[in-house]
Amino acid sequence: MAVTLGLDFGTNSVRALIVRCVDGRELGTCVVDYPSGHQGVLLDERDHNLARQHPGDYLVCMEQAVRGALAQALQNDSGFRPDQIVGIGVDSTGSSPLPVDKTNTPLALDPRFKDNLAAQCWLWKDHTGHAEAAKITAKARELRPQYVAKCGNTYSSEWWWSKIWHCLNTAPEVFDAAYSWVELADWIPAVLAGVRDPKTVMRGVCAAGHKAMYAEDWGGLPDKEFLGTLDPKLAELRDRLYNKAHDASTPAGKLCGDWAKRLGLKEGIAIAIGEFDVHYGAIGCAVEEGVLVKVIGTSTCDCAVVSAQKSIADIPGICGIVKGAILPGYYGIEAGQSAVGDIFKWWVEVVCQGDAAMHEHLTAEAARLRPGESGLLALDWNNGNRTILVDQRLTGLVLGQTLHTTRAEIYRALIEATAFGARAILERIEEYGVPVKTVVCAGGIAEKNPLLMQIYADVTGREMRVARSAQACALGSAVAAAVVAGVHADFATAQKAMTGWKDVVYKPRRAEKSAYNKLYKLYMKLYDNLGGVRNVNLGKVMKDLLEIKESTSR
Amino acid sequence: MAVTLGLDFGTNSVRALIVRCVDGRELGTCVVDYPSGHQGVLLDERDHNLARQHPGDYLVCMEQAVRGALAQALQNDSGFRPDQIVGIGVDSTGSSPLPVDKTNTPLALDPRFKDNLAAQCWLWKDHTGHAEAAKITAKARELRPQYVAKCGNTYSSEWWWSKIWHCLNTAPEVFDAAYSWVELADWIPAVLAGVRDPKTVMRGVCAAGHKAMYAEDWGGLPDKEFLGTLDPKLAELRDRLYNKAHDASTPAGKLCGDWAKRLGLKEGIAIAIGEFDVHYGAIGCAVEEGVLVKVIGTSTCDCAVVSAQKSIADIPGICGIVKGAILPGYYGIEAGQSAVGDIFKWWVEVVCQGDAAMHEHLTAEAARLRPGESGLLALDWNNGNRTILVDQRLTGLVLGQTLHTTRAEIYRALIEATAFGARAILERIEEYGVPVKTVVCAGGIAEKNPLLMQIYADVTGREMRVARSAQACALGSAVAAAVVAGVHADFATAQKAMTGWKDVVYKPRRAEKSAYNKLYKLYMKLYDNLGGVRNVNLGKVMKDLLEIKESTSR
């Protein structure tokens, strides 16, 4: 009875999940919140772009989470024994690079740098490097267009080089003290495997892919000449990084004795290569060609796969097409929306100053509205636009308010805005040959908010499904562990055995779909003009919304 | 010791004010809320455009208000006697036409029509006639461009003919039953004077002016041929309306015995011609050439005067330039913003679900912000744009939200939006030769909200003053009564004796003015594109706001 362990390092907490390989049954799980900062995130009130994490949190919380999951599994299943665990899979947020010394120890754990924000892990949603991102984009477009062609022609402030370069520019003492940098998704497996040299850390192509501008086509990471045009020190750093990144068919190592003891697991069990949370999440949602997986949380990540046997064009505005980034043997297509759940949370908790009960109350009230009835239209850019515009320097918009507009109407308009943003992504990838027959959603919002799921179905015109597991990311990691441990022959077999969808199906409704088609056209007008795509005349938008509003009450 | 009575019929209540003519001392006042509908306004939840009032409320509440003011004056001043009151002045909202029968009785008081919304008084902010307004605009531009040249080339849904025609189109039984229509501002003086025939009601040029398209240049109201192109029944109605409208140098009549008894006043005292509230309000604020009066309430009305000795051009987008509309011998220039206090009230009470304490709390928090610090920009069109766009089919907009945006930041952005709207009006009239040296504000907001006053000073770059009287409209009516009763020789003398400004002066501050100049440019970009003026590229607006925001924290 083989069992694997999935570890999912999220934005606020780490989850451990113990899964039976024969049928995906989840025997035990435990979530431990990071103790540092605000809900695990180190902030700087003078700079909203900054978001860091203390690396010590990962280790302390991982140990607690694994111990907790083991305890639960032992309680749930009298046949379970910890030594049945044959492999570990790890996923994390990203791009979340952390500076390390020669022993692969984070600088943040060095007393000299303990309070230095630049020495911490640079969390995915840190946007401090936006100026660097813009410069990298400009330089790459000029000198190495292929480097950005696969990431929508725009390099993001959320990614590896923007962050490392920003560290060099603003905290040179940290940059100089760092022997190397490691993605969190690679660092955890390396820690578990007892790897003490950054150069021997097994790096995943998922994180390396477009985020570190890695591709085998051009020999791995960006060449030193190019990096030297940014800063000579970045060119020097390249020698202390890596030459090869791997997909999930390659193991990251074996569990070392120290960590086997700390976690209460068998020494020497297989550790899968690390991937980003949503990539393993897609695997945990049974991704295959024709399926678009949406992991809807604070932000949304979209994943799809296309067989590597086919050729696939670069897709403008889609920020990641990387071979092996999700499933070995497939191109992984990655897209996303920089804020989704975070927007609803902002509206309810920051503006309306409500709690979970108000979320429910507003959802119930919003559910009574028809599409267009509020006369409102919003843009979902409160945290920038990751896909298609790849522009963090965008902000939110709500339009169409009267003196009667209610908070529930705005709440619904914000949900609709995220649905329109989702549709823009879906239509873009389809246009470039990525088929989407079904959309599968994972995350708490997908499970708990049928209103949102129905709006998404009506707006996108697709059937929406919900992942069977509430822990799709950790489950995907456990699937990878099952493959790397040899329990299943390949990912397709492992996914079939261990993953799936719930029975509920949200189908697009004709009248609502038609109403949303009209609203979507108006959304795209705002999107194109405010997003800098093209100069659109918006002089009729408010009037069109009023007409749609009035038509709903006829 | 001559004393006059000013009666001010507002949106939610009527105020009576008893004023000493020698020095403007206010001896007694009383406000009575209209009992019908929602805060005195009859609404239709299926149609947000609809706003009516029950005419019976005016009569009942007027009597109570006068009785209350008399009681207060008797208590305050032992020398006061009701028979010292030598004149009555009346102002009201407008354009607020009401359908009457042959005896000048409102149809709403006829049991057949008591529950018919079309038979009530059509309150100024009723926008149900927007389609009719658009047709009148188009017809006038085609056939009689002079009719709309003086009202910004656009006829509004808030005005006389839009409302009457909409009644004809949607409630023909009411239109057919109406012998005539009377503006509320004319109807109250006629009632007090005991006038029983609509054709002998003294009509004020203030209400007639551009609102009923009246001008001596073209022989009064629009000609029958033109009205016939709208609807033959409107042409017929013209014969039952009036040929001549008067400025405030002409009395409306003398107090009849019945009403003298009901009010406890002397029979036969002079009644001034009715004007709209803000026009008499401007007089109560000591308006003269070079002074712009802003009456800031639920909406804002701007009034200025230019000597009729001069010639004045038509001003695009300024909805009223009428000789004698405010002061006899002067052109009255009228402009306005369709919602100001109403927008703040909407934000605090409808969205934030707060009370007066929250208004204060948000004001205090907003006062700590610097211009541009929130990164927000809003449009003040929640109730349409009265001036310069003359377009009720516009709605609100808030732009620049992040995941950290607070309710106080949005509150301030809404105040700023109304300030930017105010600046657009001020700059437009100045451009066409109406001098503005000082801005004088009246209304509760001007008195109680120094934050708003300072923002207006910083945004407009003008000194802001506050009217001495808290009841500027009723005071202006009392001034008109003092002139028509012969207590003062003319308006200039009466204003000098009876009106003035408070000592406080809000001066524009250099740094804030400069920051607001930048934000105003962005506001005008949104204004022009969303308002349909011209197609402006908005692709940099969010980025510019972020840059301004970041520069405030440096």
Short mmCIF file of N, CA and C in Angstrom, two decimals, chain A residues 43 46 48-49 130 338-339 342-343 346-347 350-353 375 379 381-383 391-407 409-410 526 528-543 545-547 549-550 553, chain B residues 43 46 48-49 130 338-339 342-343 346-347 350-353 375 379 381-383 391-407 409-410 526 528-543 545-547 549-550 553:
data_model
loop_
_atom_site.label_atom_id
_atom_site.label_comp_id
_atom_site.label_asym_id
_atom_site.label_seq_id
_atom_site.Cartn_x
_atom_site.Cartn_y
_atom_site.Cartn_z
N LEU A 43 5.85 42.92 5.01
CA LEU A 43 5.42 44.07 4.22
C LEU A 43 6.23 45.30 4.61
N ARG A 46 5.62 51.62 3.62
CA ARG A 46 5.94 52.74 2.72
C ARG A 46 5.96 52.30 1.26
N HIS A 48 3.91 49.58 -1.14
CA HIS A 48 2.93 48.51 -1.34
C HIS A 48 3.43 47.43 -2.29
N ASN A 49 4.49 47.70 -3.04
CA ASN A 49 5.00 46.70 -3.98
C ASN A 49 5.76 45.58 -3.29
N HIS A 130 9.66 46.58 -10.65
CA HIS A 130 8.94 46.91 -11.89
C HIS A 130 9.80 47.73 -12.86
N SER A 338 -3.75 38.67 -11.75
CA SER A 338 -2.94 39.02 -10.58
C SER A 338 -3.74 39.12 -9.29
N ALA A 339 -5.02 39.33 -9.39
CA ALA A 339 -5.85 39.32 -8.18
C ALA A 339 -7.25 38.86 -8.54
N ASP A 342 -8.42 38.10 -3.91
CA ASP A 342 -7.94 39.31 -3.23
C ASP A 342 -8.82 40.52 -3.50
N ILE A 343 -9.40 40.59 -4.69
CA ILE A 343 -10.26 41.74 -5.01
C ILE A 343 -11.55 41.66 -4.19
N TRP A 346 -10.71 42.46 -0.68
CA TRP A 346 -10.51 43.91 -0.54
C TRP A 346 -11.85 44.61 -0.41
N TRP A 347 -12.76 44.25 -1.30
CA TRP A 347 -14.04 44.95 -1.29
C TRP A 347 -14.78 44.71 0.03
N VAL A 350 -11.78 45.38 3.36
CA VAL A 350 -11.16 46.71 3.49
C VAL A 350 -12.20 47.81 3.30
N VAL A 351 -12.97 47.75 2.21
CA VAL A 351 -13.91 48.85 1.95
C VAL A 351 -15.17 48.71 2.80
N CYS A 352 -15.82 47.55 2.72
CA CYS A 352 -17.07 47.39 3.48
C CYS A 352 -16.82 47.04 4.94
N GLN A 353 -15.58 46.74 5.27
CA GLN A 353 -15.19 46.39 6.64
C GLN A 353 -16.06 45.28 7.22
N GLY A 375 -25.83 48.09 -14.10
CA GLY A 375 -25.26 49.17 -14.91
C GLY A 375 -23.77 49.37 -14.69
N LEU A 379 -12.90 46.80 -14.02
CA LEU A 379 -11.67 46.15 -14.48
C LEU A 379 -11.03 45.47 -13.28
N TRP A 381 -8.03 44.89 -12.27
CA TRP A 381 -6.59 45.17 -12.27
C TRP A 381 -6.09 45.74 -10.95
N ASN A 382 -6.77 45.52 -9.88
CA ASN A 382 -6.34 46.08 -8.58
C ASN A 382 -4.92 45.70 -8.23
N ASN A 383 -4.44 44.60 -8.77
CA ASN A 383 -3.06 44.18 -8.52
C ASN A 383 -2.30 44.04 -9.83
N ASP A 391 1.33 43.63 -17.23
CA ASP A 391 1.63 44.99 -16.79
C ASP A 391 1.15 45.16 -15.35
N GLN A 392 2.12 45.25 -14.44
CA GLN A 392 1.76 45.40 -13.03
C GLN A 392 1.39 46.85 -12.71
N ARG A 393 1.70 47.74 -13.62
CA ARG A 393 1.44 49.16 -13.36
C ARG A 393 0.05 49.53 -13.87
N LEU A 394 -0.89 48.68 -13.58
CA LEU A 394 -2.29 48.98 -13.88
C LEU A 394 -3.05 48.89 -12.56
N THR A 395 -4.21 49.50 -12.52
CA THR A 395 -4.99 49.54 -11.28
C THR A 395 -6.46 49.28 -11.59
N GLY A 396 -7.26 49.28 -10.56
CA GLY A 396 -8.66 48.93 -10.71
C GLY A 396 -9.51 50.06 -11.27
N LEU A 397 -10.71 49.70 -11.64
CA LEU A 397 -11.67 50.68 -12.16
C LEU A 397 -13.08 50.14 -11.93
N VAL A 398 -13.95 51.02 -11.46
CA VAL A 398 -15.37 50.69 -11.42
C VAL A 398 -16.10 51.84 -12.09
N LEU A 399 -16.99 51.50 -12.97
CA LEU A 399 -17.66 52.51 -13.80
C LEU A 399 -19.15 52.22 -13.83
N GLY A 400 -19.95 53.27 -13.89
CA GLY A 400 -21.40 53.09 -14.00
C GLY A 400 -22.16 53.34 -12.71
N GLN A 401 -21.48 53.85 -11.68
CA GLN A 401 -22.16 54.10 -10.41
C GLN A 401 -23.22 55.20 -10.55
N THR A 402 -24.35 54.99 -9.90
CA THR A 402 -25.34 56.04 -9.75
C THR A 402 -25.39 56.38 -8.26
N LEU A 403 -26.42 57.10 -7.86
CA LEU A 403 -26.58 57.39 -6.44
C LEU A 403 -27.27 56.25 -5.71
N HIS A 404 -27.63 55.20 -6.47
CA HIS A 404 -28.34 54.07 -5.87
C HIS A 404 -27.50 52.80 -5.85
N THR A 405 -26.33 52.85 -6.43
CA THR A 405 -25.49 51.66 -6.54
C THR A 405 -25.18 51.08 -5.16
N THR A 406 -25.39 49.78 -5.01
CA THR A 406 -25.18 49.15 -3.71
C THR A 406 -23.84 48.41 -3.65
N ARG A 407 -23.44 48.07 -2.43
CA ARG A 407 -22.19 47.32 -2.27
C ARG A 407 -22.29 45.94 -2.90
N GLU A 409 -24.01 45.20 -5.57
CA GLU A 409 -23.87 45.39 -7.02
C GLU A 409 -22.39 45.52 -7.40
N ILE A 410 -21.65 46.27 -6.61
CA ILE A 410 -20.22 46.42 -6.90
C ILE A 410 -19.51 45.09 -6.70
N LEU A 526 -12.81 49.14 -22.52
CA LEU A 526 -12.07 49.74 -21.40
C LEU A 526 -10.68 49.13 -21.31
N ASP A 528 -8.80 47.72 -23.57
CA ASP A 528 -7.86 48.12 -24.61
C ASP A 528 -7.39 49.56 -24.43
N ASN A 529 -8.31 50.45 -24.07
CA ASN A 529 -7.88 51.85 -23.93
C ASN A 529 -7.09 52.06 -22.65
N LEU A 530 -7.64 51.66 -21.52
CA LEU A 530 -6.92 51.87 -20.24
C LEU A 530 -5.65 51.02 -20.18
N GLY A 531 -5.66 49.88 -20.86
CA GLY A 531 -4.49 49.00 -20.84
C GLY A 531 -3.43 49.40 -21.85
N GLY A 532 -3.71 50.44 -22.64
CA GLY A 532 -2.70 50.93 -23.57
C GLY A 532 -2.57 50.11 -24.85
N VAL A 533 -3.57 49.28 -25.14
CA VAL A 533 -3.51 48.47 -26.36
C VAL A 533 -3.83 49.31 -27.59
N ARG A 534 -4.92 50.03 -27.51
CA ARG A 534 -5.29 50.92 -28.61
C ARG A 534 -6.26 51.96 -28.08
N ASN A 535 -6.35 53.01 -28.89
CA ASN A 535 -7.12 54.17 -28.50
C ASN A 535 -8.58 53.98 -28.89
N VAL A 536 -9.42 53.64 -27.92
CA VAL A 536 -10.81 53.32 -28.22
C VAL A 536 -11.71 54.46 -27.74
N ASN A 537 -12.70 54.77 -28.52
CA ASN A 537 -13.67 55.78 -28.12
C ASN A 537 -14.61 55.20 -27.06
N LEU A 538 -14.58 55.78 -25.88
CA LEU A 538 -15.39 55.27 -24.77
C LEU A 538 -16.64 56.12 -24.54
N GLY A 539 -16.88 57.04 -25.47
CA GLY A 539 -17.96 58.01 -25.28
C GLY A 539 -19.34 57.40 -25.16
N LYS A 540 -19.51 56.14 -25.61
CA LYS A 540 -20.84 55.54 -25.52
C LYS A 540 -20.94 54.47 -24.42
N VAL A 541 -19.84 54.18 -23.75
CA VAL A 541 -19.85 53.06 -22.80
C VAL A 541 -20.89 53.24 -21.70
N MET A 542 -20.92 54.41 -21.08
CA MET A 542 -21.88 54.63 -19.99
C MET A 542 -23.32 54.53 -20.50
N LYS A 543 -23.53 55.07 -21.68
CA LYS A 543 -24.89 55.01 -22.25
C LYS A 543 -25.27 53.58 -22.60
N LEU A 545 -24.23 50.91 -21.14
CA LEU A 545 -24.51 50.21 -19.88
C LEU A 545 -25.89 50.58 -19.35
N LEU A 546 -26.25 51.84 -19.47
CA LEU A 546 -27.58 52.27 -19.02
C LEU A 546 -28.66 51.59 -19.86
N GLU A 547 -28.40 51.45 -21.14
CA GLU A 547 -29.40 50.79 -21.99
C GLU A 547 -29.55 49.32 -21.62
N LYS A 549 -28.87 48.03 -18.72
CA LYS A 549 -29.54 48.05 -17.41
C LYS A 549 -31.05 48.20 -17.57
N GLU A 550 -31.45 49.15 -18.40
CA GLU A 550 -32.89 49.39 -18.56
C GLU A 550 -33.57 48.22 -19.26
N SER A 553 -34.80 45.50 -16.91
CA SER A 553 -35.99 45.70 -16.06
C SER A 553 -37.26 45.80 -16.90
N LEU B 43 -40.76 58.17 -5.41
CA LEU B 43 -39.84 57.41 -6.25
C LEU B 43 -40.57 56.23 -6.88
N ARG B 46 -38.73 50.87 -9.91
CA ARG B 46 -38.40 50.28 -11.22
C ARG B 46 -37.72 51.28 -12.14
N HIS B 48 -35.12 54.50 -11.75
CA HIS B 48 -34.32 55.43 -10.95
C HIS B 48 -34.37 56.85 -11.48
N ASN B 49 -34.86 57.03 -12.71
CA ASN B 49 -34.93 58.38 -13.27
C ASN B 49 -36.07 59.20 -12.68
N HIS B 130 -35.45 61.81 -20.63
CA HIS B 130 -34.15 61.94 -21.33
C HIS B 130 -34.28 61.71 -22.83
N SER B 338 -24.69 67.86 -11.21
CA SER B 338 -25.93 67.15 -10.90
C SER B 338 -25.92 66.43 -9.56
N ALA B 339 -24.76 66.14 -9.05
CA ALA B 339 -24.68 65.54 -7.70
C ALA B 339 -23.36 65.94 -7.06
N ASP B 342 -24.89 64.60 -2.67
CA ASP B 342 -25.51 63.29 -2.91
C ASP B 342 -24.47 62.20 -3.15
N ILE B 343 -23.36 62.55 -3.75
CA ILE B 343 -22.32 61.54 -4.01
C ILE B 343 -21.66 61.12 -2.70
N TRP B 346 -24.12 59.07 -0.82
CA TRP B 346 -24.19 57.72 -1.41
C TRP B 346 -23.03 56.87 -0.90
N TRP B 347 -21.84 57.46 -0.93
CA TRP B 347 -20.67 56.65 -0.54
C TRP B 347 -20.77 56.24 0.93
N VAL B 350 -24.95 54.65 1.57
CA VAL B 350 -25.39 53.48 0.80
C VAL B 350 -24.28 52.42 0.76
N VAL B 351 -23.07 52.83 0.37
CA VAL B 351 -22.01 51.83 0.22
C VAL B 351 -21.40 51.45 1.57
N CYS B 352 -20.97 52.46 2.33
CA CYS B 352 -20.32 52.15 3.61
C CYS B 352 -21.35 51.91 4.72
N GLN B 353 -22.59 52.18 4.44
CA GLN B 353 -23.68 52.00 5.40
C GLN B 353 -23.38 52.66 6.75
N GLY B 375 -3.67 57.59 -5.27
CA GLY B 375 -3.60 57.02 -6.62
C GLY B 375 -4.94 56.93 -7.31
N LEU B 379 -14.77 60.30 -11.44
CA LEU B 379 -15.64 61.23 -12.17
C LEU B 379 -16.90 61.44 -11.33
N TRP B 381 -20.04 61.91 -11.90
CA TRP B 381 -21.21 61.84 -12.77
C TRP B 381 -22.26 60.84 -12.30
N ASN B 382 -22.26 60.51 -11.02
CA ASN B 382 -23.22 59.53 -10.52
C ASN B 382 -24.67 59.92 -10.84
N ASN B 383 -24.91 61.18 -11.05
CA ASN B 383 -26.26 61.63 -11.40
C ASN B 383 -26.24 62.37 -12.73
N ASP B 391 -25.50 66.22 -20.00
CA ASP B 391 -25.81 64.84 -20.38
C ASP B 391 -26.14 64.04 -19.12
N GLN B 392 -27.41 63.69 -18.99
CA GLN B 392 -27.82 62.93 -17.80
C GLN B 392 -27.50 61.45 -17.95
N ARG B 393 -27.19 61.04 -19.17
CA ARG B 393 -26.92 59.62 -19.42
C ARG B 393 -25.44 59.32 -19.22
N LEU B 394 -24.91 59.88 -18.16
CA LEU B 394 -23.53 59.56 -17.77
C LEU B 394 -23.58 59.02 -16.35
N THR B 395 -22.55 58.31 -15.96
CA THR B 395 -22.54 57.66 -14.65
C THR B 395 -21.18 57.85 -14.00
N GLY B 396 -21.05 57.34 -12.81
CA GLY B 396 -19.82 57.54 -12.04
C GLY B 396 -18.67 56.66 -12.48
N LEU B 397 -17.51 56.99 -11.98
CA LEU B 397 -16.32 56.19 -12.27
C LEU B 397 -15.32 56.42 -11.13
N VAL B 398 -14.71 55.33 -10.68
CA VAL B 398 -13.57 55.44 -9.78
C VAL B 398 -12.46 54.58 -10.37
N LEU B 399 -11.29 55.15 -10.43
CA LEU B 399 -10.17 54.49 -11.11
C LEU B 399 -8.94 54.57 -10.23
N GLY B 400 -8.11 53.53 -10.29
CA GLY B 400 -6.86 53.56 -9.55
C GLY B 400 -6.86 52.72 -8.29
N GLN B 401 -7.92 51.93 -8.08
CA GLN B 401 -7.98 51.10 -6.87
C GLN B 401 -6.88 50.03 -6.87
N THR B 402 -6.28 49.83 -5.70
CA THR B 402 -5.39 48.69 -5.49
C THR B 402 -6.09 47.77 -4.48
N LEU B 403 -5.34 46.83 -3.95
CA LEU B 403 -5.91 45.96 -2.92
C LEU B 403 -5.84 46.63 -1.54
N HIS B 404 -5.28 47.84 -1.49
CA HIS B 404 -5.11 48.53 -0.22
C HIS B 404 -6.00 49.78 -0.12
N THR B 405 -6.67 50.11 -1.20
CA THR B 405 -7.47 51.33 -1.23
C THR B 405 -8.52 51.34 -0.12
N THR B 406 -8.57 52.43 0.62
CA THR B 406 -9.51 52.50 1.75
C THR B 406 -10.75 53.30 1.39
N ARG B 407 -11.75 53.15 2.25
CA ARG B 407 -13.00 53.90 2.02
C ARG B 407 -12.76 55.40 2.16
N GLU B 409 -10.00 56.95 1.34
CA GLU B 409 -9.35 57.40 0.10
C GLU B 409 -10.38 57.61 -1.00
N ILE B 410 -11.33 56.69 -1.10
CA ILE B 410 -12.36 56.85 -2.12
C ILE B 410 -13.22 58.07 -1.80
N LEU B 526 -10.12 61.64 -18.83
CA LEU B 526 -11.26 60.73 -18.61
C LEU B 526 -12.56 61.42 -19.02
N ASP B 528 -13.12 63.84 -21.12
CA ASP B 528 -13.33 64.02 -22.55
C ASP B 528 -13.65 62.70 -23.25
N ASN B 529 -12.95 61.63 -22.86
CA ASN B 529 -13.22 60.36 -23.55
C ASN B 529 -14.53 59.75 -23.10
N LEU B 530 -14.70 59.58 -21.80
CA LEU B 530 -15.94 58.97 -21.31
C LEU B 530 -17.15 59.86 -21.57
N GLY B 531 -16.93 61.16 -21.62
CA GLY B 531 -18.03 62.09 -21.84
C GLY B 531 -18.36 62.28 -23.31
N GLY B 532 -17.57 61.62 -24.17
CA GLY B 532 -17.89 61.67 -25.61
C GLY B 532 -17.43 62.94 -26.30
N VAL B 533 -16.54 63.70 -25.67
CA VAL B 533 -16.07 64.95 -26.28
C VAL B 533 -15.05 64.65 -27.38
N ARG B 534 -14.07 63.83 -27.04
CA ARG B 534 -13.08 63.43 -28.03
C ARG B 534 -12.40 62.15 -27.56
N ASN B 535 -11.77 61.52 -28.52
CA ASN B 535 -11.19 60.21 -28.30
C ASN B 535 -9.77 60.37 -27.75
N VAL B 536 -9.62 60.21 -26.46
CA VAL B 536 -8.33 60.44 -25.83
C VAL B 536 -7.69 59.11 -25.46
N ASN B 537 -6.40 59.02 -25.66
CA ASN B 537 -5.68 57.82 -25.26
C ASN B 537 -5.51 57.80 -23.73
N LEU B 538 -6.07 56.80 -23.10
CA LEU B 538 -6.03 56.72 -21.64
C LEU B 538 -4.99 55.70 -21.16
N GLY B 539 -4.20 55.21 -22.09
CA GLY B 539 -3.27 54.12 -21.78
C GLY B 539 -2.24 54.46 -20.72
N LYS B 540 -2.03 55.76 -20.46
CA LYS B 540 -1.03 56.11 -19.45
C LYS B 540 -1.65 56.62 -18.14
N VAL B 541 -2.94 56.73 -18.10
CA VAL B 541 -3.57 57.37 -16.93
C VAL B 541 -3.25 56.63 -15.63
N MET B 542 -3.39 55.31 -15.64
CA MET B 542 -3.13 54.55 -14.40
C MET B 542 -1.66 54.67 -13.99
N LYS B 543 -0.80 54.64 -14.97
CA LYS B 543 0.64 54.76 -14.68
C LYS B 543 0.97 56.16 -14.15
N LEU B 545 -1.00 58.11 -12.52
CA LEU B 545 -1.51 58.19 -11.15
C LEU B 545 -0.58 57.47 -10.18
N LEU B 546 -0.05 56.33 -10.60
CA LEU B 546 0.89 55.61 -9.73
C LEU B 546 2.15 56.43 -9.51
N GLU B 547 2.59 57.11 -10.57
CA GLU B 547 3.80 57.94 -10.42
C GLU B 547 3.55 59.10 -9.46
N LYS B 549 1.33 59.16 -7.12
CA LYS B 549 1.19 58.54 -5.79
C LYS B 549 2.57 58.28 -5.18
N GLU B 550 3.44 57.70 -5.98
CA GLU B 550 4.77 57.37 -5.45
C GLU B 550 5.56 58.64 -5.13
N SER B 553 5.06 59.97 -1.63
CA SER B 553 5.64 59.30 -0.46
C SER B 553 7.15 59.40 -0.44
#
